[in-house]
């Protein structure tokens, strides 16, 4: 039997491992050790306390976190973090926080931050059409900034940093929504990392925040409880009713990463192989397929490319859909084609896509 969902190249919500989906299916009917559906288990139950504890422990293990880091499971998506971060760290500041504008999602963070305090955009990819990322020589990091904010992987444009940016004496804050737990990420070097689950590690509804305790020492005392990291920490991510199901599925994905895959190093190896196959297909197509991202900045998670004309792109998408591939249309902001190859997307699925791309290119068509 063909594996279910195996050709889901969606940019998000993304593909999840079949073994995880089967366990989630079972849990919707009944969690065996509880005798209830996961959709009807109290968030104050011992079972859910254990789910929260194991999810946090697994993320700690995967990232190698020391005890001075907190792991939170919040709601509101990455978008809520665009404002929760500056609300906590920028209000009343005179020095600007430094932001990079490297694509669609880092751009969305800017107006939210400006509502809370001063920011300085230290680099923008706008003049180059968001097709490349800056080199270190193009960036000047201030020692006075309250923090530095950037997006590790621009999901829409398919641009990914393969290094950690910034100074060690200024808090680094990173939106890792679309490459969290896809490779080792030197988490200890960040003051705060956030990543919603629905690209790479679970369903929509839960957002992981990894935050260093020291960052929150001077945070404002007048924040709504829900938006106050310290109160969320005190409540062990159970301040109000959390998304029990989304957190449970995220737990299953962390178990899959640890037990089936063998950790983030092993996951990275697989993700590199997948991306290499696709980029090689682009590079060996005599320009029939054109990658959007400059070669050094190519994402291992989102491979964005174009064909020569909109008509060809439409034909490509229509035929790919007929062949069972799903989610290959580029983000509505930029169009084109995007193959999102998150953790759960298999090497075999990538090989099928490469074969289809080669076949599509060779089809006779009138000029
Ligand atoms: C999808 C995405 C977002 C938006 O996340 P929501 O959970 O929908 O708020 C933010 N940042 C990045 C990098 C993304 O890929």
mmCIF file of C-alpha atoms and ligand atoms in Angstrom:
data_model
loop_
_atom_site.group_PDB
_atom_site.id
_atom_site.type_symbol
_atom_site.label_atom_id
_atom_site.label_comp_id
_atom_site.label_asym_id
_atom_site.label_seq_id
_atom_site.Cartn_x
_atom_site.Cartn_y
_atom_site.Cartn_z
ATOM 1 C CA UNK A 1 0.000 0.000 0.000
ATOM 2 C CA UNK A 2 1.188 3.496 -0.831
ATOM 3 C CA UNK A 3 2.034 5.447 2.332
ATOM 4 C CA UNK A 4 -0.692 7.957 3.182
ATOM 5 C CA UNK A 5 -0.077 11.659 2.574
ATOM 6 C CA UNK A 6 3.325 10.812 1.201
ATOM 7 C CA UNK A 7 3.369 13.499 -1.495
ATOM 8 C CA UNK A 8 2.324 16.446 0.673
ATOM 9 C CA UNK A 9 4.737 19.264 -0.205
ATOM 10 C CA UNK A 10 2.615 21.901 1.525
ATOM 11 C CA UNK A 11 4.324 24.991 2.932
ATOM 12 C CA UNK A 12 2.194 24.739 6.054
ATOM 13 C CA UNK A 13 0.448 23.168 7.789
ATOM 14 C CA UNK A 14 2.966 20.613 6.654
ATOM 15 C CA UNK A 15 3.206 16.848 6.352
ATOM 16 C CA UNK A 16 3.396 14.738 9.510
ATOM 17 C CA UNK A 17 4.860 11.233 9.857
ATOM 18 C CA UNK A 18 2.340 8.496 9.135
ATOM 19 C CA UNK A 19 3.156 6.719 12.412
ATOM 20 C CA UNK A 20 2.268 9.934 14.256
ATOM 21 C CA UNK A 21 -1.018 10.285 12.361
ATOM 22 C CA UNK A 22 -1.963 6.712 13.239
ATOM 23 C CA UNK A 23 -1.296 7.285 16.930
ATOM 24 C CA UNK A 24 -3.257 10.543 16.777
ATOM 25 C CA UNK A 25 -6.134 8.691 15.108
ATOM 26 C CA UNK A 26 -6.145 6.121 17.912
ATOM 27 C CA UNK A 27 -5.977 8.869 20.551
ATOM 28 C CA UNK A 28 -9.000 10.650 19.092
ATOM 29 C CA UNK A 29 -10.983 7.479 19.719
ATOM 30 C CA UNK A 30 -9.368 6.638 23.009
ATOM 31 C CA UNK A 31 -6.062 7.159 24.792
ATOM 32 C CA UNK A 32 -5.628 3.578 26.028
ATOM 33 C CA UNK A 33 -4.043 4.392 29.393
ATOM 34 C CA UNK A 34 -6.845 6.878 30.193
ATOM 35 C CA UNK A 35 -9.883 5.327 28.544
ATOM 36 C CA UNK A 36 -10.975 8.667 27.045
ATOM 37 C CA UNK A 37 -10.644 10.519 23.736
ATOM 38 C CA UNK A 38 -7.741 12.974 23.726
ATOM 39 C CA UNK A 39 -10.342 15.575 22.691
ATOM 40 C CA UNK A 40 -12.128 15.107 25.996
ATOM 41 C CA UNK A 41 -9.322 14.757 28.526
ATOM 42 C CA UNK A 42 -8.973 17.495 31.128
ATOM 43 C CA UNK A 43 -5.985 19.768 30.796
ATOM 44 C CA UNK A 44 -5.697 19.443 34.585
ATOM 45 C CA UNK A 45 -5.396 15.652 34.449
ATOM 46 C CA UNK A 46 -2.265 13.776 35.507
ATOM 47 C CA UNK A 47 -2.091 12.375 31.989
ATOM 48 C CA UNK A 48 -1.837 15.828 30.416
ATOM 49 C CA UNK A 49 0.673 17.002 33.034
ATOM 50 C CA UNK A 50 2.816 14.063 31.927
ATOM 51 C CA UNK A 51 2.304 14.991 28.246
ATOM 52 C CA UNK A 52 3.503 18.535 28.919
ATOM 53 C CA UNK A 53 6.468 17.324 30.957
ATOM 54 C CA UNK A 54 7.579 14.801 28.341
ATOM 55 C CA UNK A 55 7.156 17.259 25.450
ATOM 56 C CA UNK A 56 9.326 19.759 27.282
ATOM 57 C CA UNK A 57 11.878 17.090 28.239
ATOM 58 C CA UNK A 58 12.094 15.824 24.663
ATOM 59 C CA UNK A 59 12.658 19.326 23.296
ATOM 60 C CA UNK A 60 15.344 19.852 25.939
ATOM 61 C CA UNK A 61 17.036 16.613 24.932
ATOM 62 C CA UNK A 62 16.817 17.316 21.207
ATOM 63 C CA UNK A 63 18.288 20.807 21.639
ATOM 64 C CA UNK A 64 20.691 19.979 24.482
ATOM 65 C CA UNK A 65 19.294 22.769 26.671
ATOM 66 C CA UNK A 66 20.723 23.648 30.082
ATOM 67 C CA UNK A 67 18.359 24.254 33.058
ATOM 68 C CA UNK A 68 18.539 28.049 32.699
ATOM 69 C CA UNK A 69 16.247 27.733 29.665
ATOM 70 C CA UNK A 70 12.477 27.447 29.874
ATOM 71 C CA UNK A 71 10.416 25.593 27.294
ATOM 72 C CA UNK A 72 6.921 26.986 26.818
ATOM 73 C CA UNK A 73 4.003 25.733 24.754
ATOM 74 C CA UNK A 74 1.897 28.783 23.923
ATOM 75 C CA UNK A 75 -0.958 29.770 21.625
ATOM 76 C CA UNK A 76 -1.349 32.548 19.080
ATOM 77 C CA UNK A 77 1.131 31.225 16.527
ATOM 78 C CA UNK A 78 4.348 32.886 15.475
ATOM 79 C CA UNK A 79 2.337 36.035 14.801
ATOM 80 C CA UNK A 80 1.630 36.454 18.507
ATOM 81 C CA UNK A 81 5.372 36.239 19.158
ATOM 82 C CA UNK A 82 5.959 39.112 16.690
ATOM 83 C CA UNK A 83 4.319 41.330 19.336
ATOM 84 C CA UNK A 84 4.926 39.400 22.563
ATOM 85 C CA UNK A 85 8.698 39.735 22.126
ATOM 86 C CA UNK A 86 8.770 43.558 21.754
ATOM 87 C CA UNK A 87 6.020 43.949 24.369
ATOM 88 C CA UNK A 88 8.359 42.241 26.811
ATOM 89 C CA UNK A 89 11.700 43.671 25.730
ATOM 90 C CA UNK A 90 11.177 46.928 23.850
ATOM 91 C CA UNK A 91 8.589 49.039 25.656
ATOM 92 C CA UNK A 92 10.078 52.251 27.020
ATOM 93 C CA UNK A 93 13.486 51.620 25.459
ATOM 94 C CA UNK A 94 15.395 54.451 23.787
ATOM 95 C CA UNK A 95 17.888 52.265 21.909
ATOM 96 C CA UNK A 96 16.349 50.460 18.926
ATOM 97 C CA UNK A 97 16.131 46.708 18.658
ATOM 98 C CA UNK A 98 17.831 45.459 15.507
ATOM 99 C CA UNK A 99 15.760 43.576 12.924
ATOM 100 C CA UNK A 100 16.649 41.896 9.653
ATOM 101 C CA UNK A 101 14.147 42.086 6.793
ATOM 102 C CA UNK A 102 15.011 39.022 4.764
ATOM 103 C CA UNK A 103 11.601 38.045 3.407
ATOM 104 C CA UNK A 104 7.855 37.841 3.857
ATOM 105 C CA UNK A 105 7.767 36.627 7.458
ATOM 106 C CA UNK A 106 10.521 38.800 8.910
ATOM 107 C CA UNK A 107 8.668 41.691 7.234
ATOM 108 C CA UNK A 108 5.515 40.800 9.136
ATOM 109 C CA UNK A 109 7.385 41.153 12.434
ATOM 110 C CA UNK A 110 8.414 44.771 11.782
ATOM 111 C CA UNK A 111 5.115 46.688 12.174
ATOM 112 C CA UNK A 112 4.246 44.666 15.282
ATOM 113 C CA UNK A 113 7.550 45.642 16.868
ATOM 114 C CA UNK A 114 7.156 49.315 15.899
ATOM 115 C CA UNK A 115 3.961 49.436 17.935
ATOM 116 C CA UNK A 116 6.004 48.734 21.061
ATOM 117 C CA UNK A 117 9.208 50.705 20.623
ATOM 118 C CA UNK A 118 12.036 51.791 18.350
ATOM 119 C CA UNK A 119 13.551 49.367 15.861
ATOM 120 C CA UNK A 120 16.339 49.593 13.342
ATOM 121 C CA UNK A 121 16.186 47.479 10.193
ATOM 122 C CA UNK A 122 19.860 46.713 9.688
ATOM 123 C CA UNK A 123 19.466 44.904 6.380
ATOM 124 C CA UNK A 124 16.694 44.505 3.840
ATOM 125 C CA UNK A 125 16.470 42.051 0.977
ATOM 126 C CA UNK A 126 13.837 44.180 -0.731
ATOM 127 C CA UNK A 127 16.206 45.757 -3.326
ATOM 128 C CA UNK A 128 17.288 42.281 -4.435
ATOM 129 C CA UNK A 129 13.738 40.921 -4.485
ATOM 130 C CA UNK A 130 14.365 38.728 -1.425
ATOM 131 C CA UNK A 131 16.522 36.325 -3.384
ATOM 132 C CA UNK A 132 19.510 36.334 -1.053
ATOM 133 C CA UNK A 133 20.602 36.770 2.548
ATOM 134 C CA UNK A 134 23.292 39.145 3.841
ATOM 135 C CA UNK A 135 26.885 38.153 4.456
ATOM 136 C CA UNK A 136 28.451 39.100 7.805
ATOM 137 C CA UNK A 137 30.303 41.938 6.046
ATOM 138 C CA UNK A 138 26.947 43.556 5.232
ATOM 139 C CA UNK A 139 25.763 43.598 8.845
ATOM 140 C CA UNK A 140 26.658 45.941 11.691
ATOM 141 C CA UNK A 141 25.474 44.714 15.052
ATOM 142 C CA UNK A 142 25.073 47.231 17.857
ATOM 143 C CA UNK A 143 26.185 46.457 21.406
ATOM 144 C CA UNK A 144 23.451 48.804 22.688
ATOM 145 C CA UNK A 145 20.454 47.116 21.050
ATOM 146 C CA UNK A 146 17.919 45.579 23.451
ATOM 147 C CA UNK A 147 17.952 42.539 21.156
ATOM 148 C CA UNK A 148 18.504 41.290 17.616
ATOM 149 C CA UNK A 149 15.603 39.652 15.773
ATOM 150 C CA UNK A 150 15.745 37.520 12.657
ATOM 151 C CA UNK A 151 14.052 34.615 10.897
ATOM 152 C CA UNK A 152 16.274 31.554 10.446
ATOM 153 C CA UNK A 153 14.356 30.211 7.454
ATOM 154 C CA UNK A 154 12.228 32.383 5.197
ATOM 155 C CA UNK A 155 9.456 29.952 4.369
ATOM 156 C CA UNK A 156 8.002 31.849 1.417
ATOM 157 C CA UNK A 157 11.212 32.681 -0.464
ATOM 158 C CA UNK A 158 13.175 29.571 0.539
ATOM 159 C CA UNK A 159 16.133 31.368 2.147
ATOM 160 C CA UNK A 160 17.887 29.884 5.167
ATOM 161 C CA UNK A 161 20.760 31.075 7.331
ATOM 162 C CA UNK A 162 23.338 28.376 7.921
ATOM 163 C CA UNK A 163 25.060 30.331 10.679
ATOM 164 C CA UNK A 164 24.107 32.090 13.905
ATOM 165 C CA UNK A 165 23.953 35.889 13.574
ATOM 166 C CA UNK A 166 24.793 38.666 15.982
ATOM 167 C CA UNK A 167 26.871 39.398 19.044
ATOM 168 C CA UNK A 168 27.144 37.210 22.095
ATOM 169 C CA UNK A 169 26.472 40.181 24.406
ATOM 170 C CA UNK A 170 23.117 41.130 22.811
ATOM 171 C CA UNK A 171 20.103 38.801 23.173
ATOM 172 C CA UNK A 172 19.453 36.885 19.968
ATOM 173 C CA UNK A 173 15.822 36.264 19.166
ATOM 174 C CA UNK A 174 14.921 34.006 16.313
ATOM 175 C CA UNK A 175 11.744 32.929 14.567
ATOM 176 C CA UNK A 176 12.515 29.310 13.685
ATOM 177 C CA UNK A 177 8.955 28.426 12.734
ATOM 178 C CA UNK A 178 9.838 26.633 9.538
ATOM 179 C CA UNK A 179 13.122 24.940 10.426
ATOM 180 C CA UNK A 180 12.781 24.185 14.146
ATOM 181 C CA UNK A 181 13.978 20.650 14.986
ATOM 182 C CA UNK A 182 15.085 20.090 11.390
ATOM 183 C CA UNK A 183 18.786 20.229 12.310
ATOM 184 C CA UNK A 184 20.986 21.068 15.320
ATOM 185 C CA UNK A 185 20.616 24.841 15.886
ATOM 186 C CA UNK A 186 22.987 25.855 18.730
ATOM 187 C CA UNK A 187 19.930 26.786 20.800
ATOM 188 C CA UNK A 188 22.076 27.797 23.784
ATOM 189 C CA UNK A 189 23.306 30.814 21.852
ATOM 190 C CA UNK A 190 19.803 32.293 21.576
ATOM 191 C CA UNK A 191 18.024 34.228 24.315
ATOM 192 C CA UNK A 192 14.662 33.317 22.830
ATOM 193 C CA UNK A 193 13.569 31.012 20.028
ATOM 194 C CA UNK A 194 10.004 30.676 18.871
ATOM 195 C CA UNK A 195 8.445 28.273 16.430
ATOM 196 C CA UNK A 196 4.844 27.401 15.847
ATOM 197 C CA UNK A 197 4.266 23.703 15.305
ATOM 198 C CA UNK A 198 2.421 23.624 12.017
ATOM 199 C CA UNK A 199 5.312 23.727 9.562
ATOM 200 C CA UNK A 200 7.609 21.066 10.856
ATOM 201 C CA UNK A 201 6.665 19.600 14.236
ATOM 202 C CA UNK A 202 2.920 19.259 14.660
ATOM 203 C CA UNK A 203 -0.506 20.686 13.900
ATOM 204 C CA UNK A 204 -1.523 24.346 14.175
ATOM 205 C CA UNK A 205 -2.468 25.589 17.617
ATOM 206 C CA UNK A 206 0.739 25.360 19.601
ATOM 207 C CA UNK A 207 3.878 27.493 19.496
ATOM 208 C CA UNK A 208 7.112 26.436 21.160
ATOM 209 C CA UNK A 209 9.092 29.157 22.929
ATOM 210 C CA UNK A 210 12.560 28.414 24.277
ATOM 211 C CA UNK A 211 13.664 31.273 26.496
ATOM 212 C CA UNK A 212 16.636 31.943 28.699
ATOM 213 C CA UNK A 213 15.617 32.851 32.248
ATOM 214 C CA UNK A 214 17.858 35.929 32.444
ATOM 215 C CA UNK A 215 16.103 37.565 29.480
ATOM 216 C CA UNK A 216 12.905 37.997 31.487
ATOM 217 C CA UNK A 217 14.345 39.538 34.636
ATOM 218 C CA UNK A 218 13.271 43.089 33.791
ATOM 219 C CA UNK A 219 10.142 42.366 31.807
ATOM 220 C CA UNK A 220 7.159 44.644 32.492
ATOM 221 C CA UNK A 221 4.843 43.786 35.371
ATOM 222 C CA UNK A 222 1.689 45.105 33.702
ATOM 223 C CA UNK A 223 1.304 42.640 30.846
ATOM 224 C CA UNK A 224 -1.854 40.586 30.443
ATOM 225 C CA UNK A 225 -1.162 37.229 32.118
ATOM 226 C CA UNK A 226 -1.646 35.395 28.842
ATOM 227 C CA UNK A 227 1.079 37.511 27.169
ATOM 228 C CA UNK A 228 3.490 37.404 30.095
ATOM 229 C CA UNK A 229 6.230 34.804 29.614
ATOM 230 C CA UNK A 230 6.895 34.711 33.366
ATOM 231 C CA UNK A 231 3.307 33.870 34.210
ATOM 232 C CA UNK A 232 3.232 31.217 31.505
ATOM 233 C CA UNK A 233 6.411 29.724 32.988
ATOM 234 C CA UNK A 234 4.887 29.703 36.484
ATOM 235 C CA UNK A 235 1.791 27.987 35.125
ATOM 236 C CA UNK A 236 3.860 25.340 33.261
ATOM 237 C CA UNK A 237 2.189 26.312 29.957
ATOM 238 C CA UNK A 238 -1.178 25.561 31.547
ATOM 239 C CA UNK A 239 -2.384 29.080 32.398
ATOM 240 C CA UNK A 240 -5.682 28.635 30.610
ATOM 241 C CA UNK A 241 -6.991 25.697 28.577
ATOM 242 C CA UNK A 242 -4.153 24.813 26.229
ATOM 243 C CA UNK A 243 -4.600 23.010 22.890
ATOM 244 C CA UNK A 244 -4.339 19.518 24.382
ATOM 245 C CA UNK A 245 -4.583 17.697 21.059
ATOM 246 C CA UNK A 246 -2.007 19.866 19.254
ATOM 247 C CA UNK A 247 0.425 19.464 22.144
ATOM 248 C CA UNK A 248 -0.118 15.704 22.216
ATOM 249 C CA UNK A 249 0.653 15.400 18.487
ATOM 250 C CA UNK A 250 3.750 17.560 18.970
ATOM 251 C CA UNK A 251 4.832 15.148 21.713
ATOM 252 C CA UNK A 252 4.425 12.250 19.267
ATOM 253 C CA UNK A 253 6.612 14.085 16.719
ATOM 254 C CA UNK A 254 9.357 14.656 19.305
ATOM 255 C CA UNK A 255 9.238 10.932 20.184
ATOM 256 C CA UNK A 256 9.499 10.104 16.482
ATOM 257 C CA UNK A 257 12.536 12.410 16.163
ATOM 258 C CA UNK A 258 14.255 10.830 19.157
ATOM 259 C CA UNK A 259 13.339 7.179 18.703
ATOM 260 C CA UNK A 260 12.738 6.595 14.995
ATOM 261 C CA UNK A 261 15.066 9.185 13.442
ATOM 262 C CA UNK A 262 17.770 9.262 16.111
ATOM 263 C CA UNK A 263 17.968 12.984 16.901
ATOM 264 C CA UNK A 264 18.570 16.223 15.050
ATOM 265 C CA UNK A 265 21.944 15.255 13.564
ATOM 266 C CA UNK A 266 20.345 12.284 11.822
ATOM 267 C CA UNK A 267 17.362 14.418 10.780
ATOM 268 C CA UNK A 268 19.735 16.990 9.289
ATOM 269 C CA UNK A 269 21.482 14.287 7.216
ATOM 270 C CA UNK A 270 18.169 13.195 5.731
ATOM 271 C CA UNK A 271 17.038 16.777 5.118
ATOM 272 C CA UNK A 272 20.329 17.582 3.377
ATOM 273 C CA UNK A 273 19.943 14.606 1.065
ATOM 274 C CA UNK A 274 16.403 15.615 0.166
ATOM 275 C CA UNK A 275 17.327 19.220 -0.577
ATOM 276 C CA UNK A 276 20.436 18.219 -2.532
ATOM 277 C CA UNK A 277 18.343 16.081 -4.890
ATOM 278 C CA UNK A 278 15.940 18.914 -5.630
ATOM 279 C CA UNK A 279 18.556 21.623 -6.089
ATOM 280 C CA UNK A 280 20.538 19.303 -8.315
ATOM 281 C CA UNK A 281 17.413 18.824 -10.429
ATOM 282 C CA UNK A 282 17.075 22.612 -10.752
ATOM 283 C CA UNK A 283 20.748 23.083 -11.584
ATOM 284 C CA UNK A 284 20.751 20.320 -14.177
ATOM 285 C CA UNK A 285 17.645 21.500 -16.013
ATOM 286 C CA UNK A 286 19.427 23.892 -18.429
ATOM 287 C CA UNK A 287 17.465 26.763 -16.964
ATOM 288 C CA UNK A 288 14.062 25.126 -17.443
ATOM 289 C CA UNK A 289 13.613 25.366 -13.680
ATOM 290 C CA UNK A 290 15.130 28.384 -11.970
ATOM 291 C CA UNK A 291 15.768 28.435 -8.246
ATOM 292 C CA UNK A 292 14.770 31.681 -6.524
ATOM 293 C CA UNK A 293 17.386 31.681 -3.784
ATOM 294 C CA UNK A 294 21.065 32.508 -4.256
ATOM 295 C CA UNK A 295 22.991 29.239 -3.983
ATOM 296 C CA UNK A 296 24.682 29.890 -0.596
ATOM 297 C CA UNK A 297 21.331 30.780 1.004
ATOM 298 C CA UNK A 298 19.237 27.892 -0.270
ATOM 299 C CA UNK A 299 16.799 26.506 2.247
ATOM 300 C CA UNK A 300 16.790 22.841 3.191
ATOM 301 C CA UNK A 301 13.075 23.149 3.995
ATOM 302 C CA UNK A 302 11.467 25.190 1.203
ATOM 303 C CA UNK A 303 12.727 24.873 -2.355
ATOM 304 C CA UNK A 304 11.234 27.778 -4.306
ATOM 305 C CA UNK A 305 11.612 27.940 -8.077
ATOM 306 C CA UNK A 306 10.037 29.310 -11.210
ATOM 307 C CA UNK A 307 9.495 28.172 -14.784
ATOM 308 C CA UNK A 308 9.895 30.401 -17.816
ATOM 309 C CA UNK A 309 6.270 31.470 -18.186
ATOM 310 C CA UNK A 310 3.137 31.576 -16.032
ATOM 311 C CA UNK A 311 1.507 29.170 -18.504
ATOM 312 C CA UNK A 312 4.239 26.601 -17.960
ATOM 313 C CA UNK A 313 3.903 27.000 -14.213
ATOM 314 C CA UNK A 314 0.162 26.453 -14.425
ATOM 315 C CA UNK A 315 0.656 23.330 -16.524
ATOM 316 C CA UNK A 316 3.297 22.077 -14.089
ATOM 317 C CA UNK A 317 0.992 22.548 -11.117
ATOM 318 C CA UNK A 318 -2.000 20.985 -12.839
ATOM 319 C CA UNK A 319 -0.077 17.913 -13.958
ATOM 320 C CA UNK A 320 1.688 17.510 -10.645
ATOM 321 C CA UNK A 321 -1.668 17.525 -8.902
ATOM 322 C CA UNK A 322 -3.017 14.865 -11.253
ATOM 323 C CA UNK A 323 -0.026 12.746 -10.327
ATOM 324 C CA UNK A 324 -0.817 13.004 -6.632
ATOM 325 C CA UNK A 325 1.602 15.761 -5.602
ATOM 326 C CA UNK A 326 0.029 18.287 -3.284
ATOM 327 C CA UNK A 327 0.909 21.766 -2.081
ATOM 328 C CA UNK A 328 3.450 22.716 -4.775
ATOM 329 C CA UNK A 329 1.987 26.133 -5.550
ATOM 330 C CA UNK A 330 4.182 29.004 -4.349
ATOM 331 C CA UNK A 331 3.007 31.298 -1.545
ATOM 332 C CA UNK A 332 0.259 33.667 -2.678
ATOM 333 C CA UNK A 333 2.642 36.606 -2.077
ATOM 334 C CA UNK A 334 5.114 35.564 -4.786
ATOM 335 C CA UNK A 335 3.623 32.710 -6.845
ATOM 336 C CA UNK A 336 5.880 30.279 -8.683
ATOM 337 C CA UNK A 337 6.504 26.788 -7.351
ATOM 338 C CA UNK A 338 7.559 25.799 -3.864
ATOM 339 C CA UNK A 339 8.382 22.304 -2.687
ATOM 340 C CA UNK A 340 8.339 22.252 1.093
ATOM 341 C CA UNK A 341 10.311 19.287 2.301
ATOM 342 C CA UNK A 342 9.810 19.308 6.046
ATOM 343 C CA UNK A 343 11.020 16.527 8.350
ATOM 344 C CA UNK A 344 8.142 14.158 7.617
ATOM 345 C CA UNK A 345 8.493 14.361 3.829
ATOM 346 C CA UNK A 346 10.461 11.297 2.752
ATOM 347 C CA UNK A 347 13.468 10.994 0.460
ATOM 348 C CA UNK A 348 11.330 8.720 -1.736
ATOM 349 C CA UNK A 349 8.749 11.489 -2.142
ATOM 350 C CA UNK A 350 11.494 13.894 -3.229
ATOM 351 C CA UNK A 351 12.781 11.312 -5.714
ATOM 352 C CA UNK A 352 9.275 10.991 -7.151
ATOM 353 C CA UNK A 353 9.064 14.750 -7.558
ATOM 354 C CA UNK A 354 12.464 14.915 -9.251
ATOM 355 C CA UNK A 355 11.392 12.173 -11.669
ATOM 356 C CA UNK A 356 8.195 14.074 -12.449
ATOM 357 C CA UNK A 357 10.121 17.306 -13.016
ATOM 358 C CA UNK A 358 12.446 15.613 -15.482
ATOM 359 C CA UNK A 359 9.549 14.024 -17.290
ATOM 360 C CA UNK A 360 7.629 17.311 -17.454
ATOM 361 C CA UNK A 361 10.649 19.082 -18.899
ATOM 362 C CA UNK A 362 10.968 16.516 -21.700
ATOM 363 C CA UNK A 363 7.332 16.688 -22.774
ATOM 364 C CA UNK A 364 7.027 17.913 -26.355
ATOM 365 C CA UNK A 365 5.397 21.323 -26.531
ATOM 366 C CA UNK A 366 4.966 23.789 -29.346
ATOM 367 C CA UNK A 367 7.089 26.928 -29.090
HETATM 368 C C1 LIG B 1 4.205 30.538 8.731
HETATM 369 C C2 LIG B 1 5.181 31.436 9.420
HETATM 370 C C3 LIG B 1 4.756 32.423 10.343
HETATM 371 C C4 LIG B 1 3.294 32.684 10.661
HETATM 372 O O1 LIG B 1 2.878 31.821 11.656
HETATM 373 P P1 LIG B 1 1.434 31.810 12.316
HETATM 374 O O2 LIG B 1 1.528 30.661 13.266
HETATM 375 O O3 LIG B 1 0.445 31.608 11.233
HETATM 376 O O4 LIG B 1 1.268 33.091 13.043
HETATM 377 C C5 LIG B 1 5.735 33.173 10.970
HETATM 378 N N1 LIG B 1 7.043 32.984 10.733
HETATM 379 C C6 LIG B 1 7.479 32.056 9.858
HETATM 380 C C7 LIG B 1 8.952 31.890 9.630
HETATM 381 C C8 LIG B 1 6.567 31.247 9.193
HETATM 382 O O5 LIG B 1 6.997 30.317 8.329
#
